[in-house]
Every structure is written in C-alpha cells, then in structure tokens.
N, CA, C and O of each residue as an XYZ file, in Angstrom:
384
protein
N     112.360     84.328     85.383
C     113.259     84.148     87.203
C     114.729     82.863     86.596
O     114.723     81.636     86.495
N     115.395     83.505     86.423
C     116.616     83.143     86.291
C     117.727     83.600     87.353
O     118.926     83.840     87.212
N     116.906     83.628     88.435
C     117.391     83.904     89.754
C     118.656     83.031     90.715
O     118.521     82.076     91.480
N     119.777     83.728     90.348
C     120.897     82.301     90.063
C     121.793     82.875     92.119
O     122.067     84.060     92.314
N     121.971     82.141     92.890
C     122.039     82.605     94.079
C     124.021     82.082     94.422
O     124.271     80.930     94.778
N     124.889     82.879     94.275
C     126.437     82.772     93.912
C     126.827     81.926     95.531
O     126.187     82.019     96.579
N     128.060     81.135     95.266
C     128.332     80.459     96.204
C     129.318     80.873     97.256
O     129.870     80.226     98.146
N     129.387     82.237     96.875
C     129.911     83.917     97.902
C     128.422     84.074     98.465
O     128.190     83.458     99.505
N     127.657     84.628     98.048
C     126.579     84.022     98.753
C     125.861     83.813     99.802
O     125.101     84.432    100.546
N     126.281     82.812     99.675
C     124.903     81.716    100.482
C     126.943     81.760    101.957
O     126.891     81.871    103.182
N     128.335     81.620    101.056
C     128.436     81.628    102.374
C     128.855     82.807    103.733
O     129.297     82.509    104.842
N     128.570     84.052    103.245
C     128.528     85.400    103.786
C     127.096     84.885    104.329
O     126.879     84.466    105.466
N     126.331     84.983    103.464
C     124.930     84.274    104.782
C     124.823     83.637    105.577
O     124.056     83.844    106.517
N     125.391     82.883    105.481
C     126.224     81.680    106.294
C     126.620     82.125    107.603
O     126.159     81.721    108.671
N     127.829     83.298    107.369
C     128.465     83.691    108.542
C     128.078     85.227    108.836
O     128.867     86.071    109.260
N     126.806     85.420    108.552
C     126.083     86.577    108.900
C     124.910     86.092    109.857
O     124.456     86.964    110.597
N     124.163     84.371    109.975
C     123.745     83.250    110.739
C     124.154     83.161    111.182
O     123.487     82.800    112.151
N     125.914     83.211    111.648
C     127.236     82.364    112.232
C     126.664     80.990    112.239
O     126.217     80.392    113.218
N     126.744     80.567    110.990
C     126.560     79.034    110.907
C     127.121     78.558    110.105
O     127.262     78.918    108.936
N     127.607     77.474    110.763
C     129.049     76.243    109.615
C     127.962     75.610    108.830
O     126.888     75.408    109.397
N     128.175     75.155    107.151
C     127.544     74.411    106.517
C     128.250     74.165    105.954
O     129.273     74.778    105.649
N     127.636     72.535    105.472
C     128.102     71.579    104.898
C     128.351     72.022    103.432
O     127.676     72.997    103.104
N     129.047     71.594    102.627
C     129.246     71.914    101.128
C     127.370     71.163    100.331
O     126.776     71.536     99.319
N     127.009     70.119    101.298
C     125.595     69.659    100.839
C     124.725     70.716    101.762
O     123.553     70.822    101.397
N     125.083     71.453    102.812
C     123.745     72.468    102.986
C     123.934     73.350    102.247
O     122.884     73.591    101.651
N     124.803     74.053    101.913
C     125.236     74.964    101.243
C     124.943     74.513     99.900
O     125.278     75.447     99.171
N     124.410     73.397     99.070
C     123.905     73.187     97.855
C     121.831     73.646     97.787
O     120.999     73.946     96.930
N     121.903     73.367     99.679
C     120.285     72.803     99.245
C     120.193     74.638     99.623
O     119.467     75.115     98.750
N     120.553     75.490    100.356
C     120.893     76.471    100.990
C     120.598     77.171    100.010
O     119.483     77.689    100.075
N     121.166     77.366     99.162
C     121.502     77.733     96.860
C     119.365     77.791     97.199
O     118.546     78.576     97.677
N     119.380     76.643     96.671
C     118.089     75.925     95.834
C     117.012     76.158     96.471
O     116.030     75.946     95.760
N     116.587     76.754     98.254
C     116.079     77.032     99.074
C     115.563     78.523     98.766
O     114.355     78.756     98.789
N     116.901     79.955     98.353
C     116.882     81.047     98.381
C     116.539     81.189     96.862
O     116.271     82.323     96.464
N     116.523     80.217     96.033
C     116.510     80.752     94.612
C     114.587     80.707     93.873
O     113.940     81.340     93.039
N     114.287     79.181     95.129
C     113.152     79.375     95.371
C     112.652     80.323     95.912
O     111.535     80.683     95.541
N     113.164     80.845     96.697
C     112.186     81.767     97.863
C     112.519     83.685     96.537
O     112.121     84.797     96.883
N     113.110     83.462     95.504
C     113.039     84.576     95.497
C     112.238     84.485     94.051
O     111.886     85.544     93.533
N     111.912     83.081     93.320
C     111.094     83.040     91.773
C     110.239     83.263     92.745
O     109.497     84.171     92.371
N     109.870     82.790     94.134
C     108.479     82.904     94.099
C     108.486     84.637     94.479
O     108.700     85.158     93.385
N     108.433     85.076     94.891
C     108.947     86.644     95.000
C     108.678     87.401     93.839
O     107.759     88.202     93.669
N     109.756     86.996     92.895
C     109.031     87.695     91.537
C     107.763     87.255     90.476
O     107.177     87.963     89.657
N     107.531     85.543     90.870
C     106.010     85.159     90.859
C     104.936     86.556     91.828
O     103.887     86.933     91.306
N     105.272     86.995     92.826
C     104.242     87.577     94.115
C     103.800     89.110     92.793
O     102.736     89.539     92.346
N     105.582     89.576     92.548
C     105.476     91.050     91.875
C     104.744     90.962     90.453
O     104.995     91.934     89.740
N     104.269     90.427     90.139
C     103.644     89.905     88.572
C     102.388     90.393     88.785
O     101.630     90.637     87.845
N     101.960     90.637     90.451
C     100.752     90.164     90.103
C     100.026     91.906     90.155
O     100.921     92.751     90.148
N      99.188     92.253     90.183
C      98.412     93.589     89.911
C      97.943     94.001     90.485
O      97.369     95.046     90.178
N      99.191     95.504     92.206
C      98.139     95.682     92.869
C      98.191     96.723     92.895
O      98.466     97.400     93.885
N      97.910     97.155     91.687
C      97.597     99.203     91.741
C      96.489     99.634     92.566
O      96.662    100.758     93.036
N      95.249     98.991     92.923
C      94.133     99.117     93.485
C      93.873     98.693     94.776
O      92.919     98.895     95.527
N      94.956     98.032     94.897
C      95.089     97.432     96.867
C      95.887     98.307     97.351
O      96.959     98.739     96.929
N      95.075     98.620     98.594
C      95.817    100.135     99.619
C      97.150     98.668    100.370
O      97.484     97.598     99.861
N      97.399     99.053    101.164
C      99.109     98.822    101.750
C      98.086     98.797    103.258
O      97.188     99.580    103.566
N      98.700     97.390    104.142
C      98.006     97.014    104.620
C      99.394     97.101    105.994
O     100.609     97.257    105.871
N      98.388     96.892    107.430
C     100.069     97.142    108.348
C      98.859     95.945    108.822
O      99.672     95.136    109.269
N      98.256     95.640    108.920
C      97.663     94.237    109.505
C      96.136     93.733    108.965
O      95.582     94.609    108.301
N      95.513     92.742    109.092
C      94.388     91.829    108.213
C      92.932     92.526    108.942
O      91.898     92.760    108.317
N      93.174     92.804    110.541
C      92.199     93.150    111.000
C      92.071     94.713    111.339
O      93.097     95.383    111.459
N      91.044     95.177    111.463
C      91.076     97.039    111.152
C      91.608     96.749    113.008
O      91.284     95.938    113.876
N      92.610     97.970    112.920
C      92.683     98.210    114.314
C      92.625     99.520    114.594
O      92.958    100.458    113.870
N      92.084     99.543    115.929
C      91.240    100.915    116.730
C      92.117    100.859    117.947
O      92.628    100.051    118.723
N      92.055    101.682    117.791
C      92.694    102.657    119.742
C      91.495    101.779    121.212
O      90.352    101.529    120.832
N      91.717    101.540    122.162
C      90.853    100.588    122.555
C      90.945    100.670    123.628
O      90.309     99.797    124.219
N      91.686    101.627    124.498
C      91.867    102.310    125.627
C      91.128    103.422    125.341
O      91.105    104.225    124.408
N      90.335    103.234    126.695
C      89.096    103.845    127.337
C      89.046    105.807    127.331
O      89.925    106.283    126.613
N      88.647    106.264    127.641
C      89.425    108.407    128.125
C      89.412    108.028    129.362
O      88.599    107.565    130.162
N      90.825    108.419    129.323
C      91.011    108.755    131.388
C      90.891    109.892    132.113
O      91.485    110.955    132.297
N      88.980    108.743    132.799
C      88.449    110.534    132.606
C      88.706    109.918    134.241
O      89.373    108.899    134.420
N      87.891    110.919    135.717
C      88.380    110.634    137.079
C      86.376    110.598    137.226
O      85.536    111.461    136.970
N      86.269    109.340    137.690
C      85.009    108.436    137.664
C      84.699    108.762    139.475
O      83.583    109.222    139.716
N      85.389    108.595    140.361
C      85.322    108.299    142.075
C      85.171    110.121    142.239
O      85.314    110.940    141.331
N      84.878    110.367    143.533
C      84.972    111.555    143.662
C      86.167    111.621    145.566
O      86.862    110.686    145.963
N      86.072    112.374    145.964
C      86.777    112.204    147.838
C      85.698    111.053    148.096
O      84.522    111.098    147.736
N      86.242    110.151    148.697
C      85.222    108.984    149.576
C      85.729    108.878    150.484
O      85.372    107.780    150.910
N      86.821    109.584    151.591
C      87.515    109.507    152.708
C      86.618    108.995    153.682
O      86.675    107.893    154.228
N      85.817    109.862    153.842
C      84.470    109.885    154.799
C      84.117    108.119    154.489
O      84.089    107.319    155.425
N      83.967    107.871    153.631
C      83.195    106.220    153.522
C      84.666    104.915    153.900
O      84.524    103.901    154.582
N      86.270    105.476    153.063
C      86.884    104.056    153.224
C      87.818    104.362    155.188
O      88.469    103.545    155.839
N      87.462    105.817    155.534
C      87.359    105.503    157.109
C      86.874    104.987    157.779
O      87.271    104.433    158.804
N      85.558    105.090    157.176
C      84.849    104.467    157.961
C      84.916    102.516    158.123
O      84.292    101.912    158.995
N      85.424    102.130    157.525
C      86.275    100.610    157.292
C      87.479    100.986    157.835
O      87.018    100.896    158.972
N      88.275    101.226    157.973
C      89.306    101.683    158.973
C      88.808    101.025    160.731
O      87.836    101.059    161.485
N      90.075    100.519    160.687
C      89.309    100.041    162.874
C      90.076    101.372    164.160
O      89.841    101.565    165.353
N      91.162    102.144    163.033
C      91.696    102.860    163.723
C      91.732    103.585    162.966
O      92.106    103.126    161.887
N      91.413    105.046    162.977
C      91.818    106.401    162.260
C      92.764    107.351    163.229
O      92.682    107.330    164.457
N      93.779    108.282    162.394
C      94.272    109.767    163.009
C      94.146    110.575    162.697
O      94.098    110.379    163.911
N      94.000    111.532    162.279
C      93.607    112.942    161.919
C      93.563    112.388    160.377
O      94.559    112.693    159.721
N      92.695    111.723    159.789
C      91.775    110.884    159.078
C      92.840    110.312    158.410
O      93.115    110.853    157.339
N      93.514    109.372    158.743
C      94.509    108.906    158.552
C      94.536    107.244    158.992
O      94.536    107.169    160.221
N      94.554    106.236    158.506
C      94.743    104.705    158.749
C      95.805    104.797    160.189
O      96.941    105.261    160.089
N      95.365    104.394    161.229
C      96.526    103.844    162.537
C      96.295    102.757    162.644
O      95.301    102.073    162.887
N      98.278    102.469    162.252
C      98.745    100.727    162.381
C      99.392    100.685    163.114
O     100.297    101.509    162.980
N      99.478     99.859    164.290
C     100.790     99.587    164.774
C     101.935    100.165    164.849
O     102.279    100.438    163.699
N     103.088    100.658    165.966
C     104.838    101.114    165.005
C     105.220     99.783    164.675
O     104.991     98.676    165.162
N     105.893    100.228    163.671
C     106.719     98.862    163.453
C     108.439     99.093    163.507
O     109.080    100.011    162.995
N     108.766     98.332    164.030
C     110.435     99.004    164.186
C     111.340     97.625    163.405
O     112.565     97.672    163.298
C-alpha cells in the first residue's frame, strides 16, 4: 500500500479544481489523497466475486401507471356547469 502522490500530481489536481494551495495545504492534500488510495486498495482486497453490481441499494421499479383513458366524452355534463353555452362551447364576454 505504497501509494505516493507526487507534488506535480497535487499541483495538477489543484489546477483542474482551480485552487491555489499553499505548501502546507499541498502537503495535507497529498496525505489525504494517499489515505484515500490506501482505503481503495483495502477495498479491492475484498472478495466480491459472488456479489451482483448495484446501481441502487433499494430495488427500483417503474412507478408510472399505464396511460389509459378513463373518462369518456362528458361534454354535456361539463356544459351543464357553464353559465352560458354557444354551439357546444363556453360563451364568455368579448375582451379587447
């Protein structure tokens, strides 16, 4: 587990992240990156041959309902609620 992060790598990551790091921050960032890589190496030692890959922890299924028309032509019932009807449409005052 000898993951060594070079100063050039830290500077390159700092440029990508648009960060200006002091020498002390660069040293701390190098230690943090090395610890992360060591942890990844430790995880890679685990036997995952019988484990199925996951995209979600909980089972995900399609929650959308089928698009089925449930109401029929109810024009007469709807027009009964209108204050005024003309030729099967709502009649409203003219606006200018």
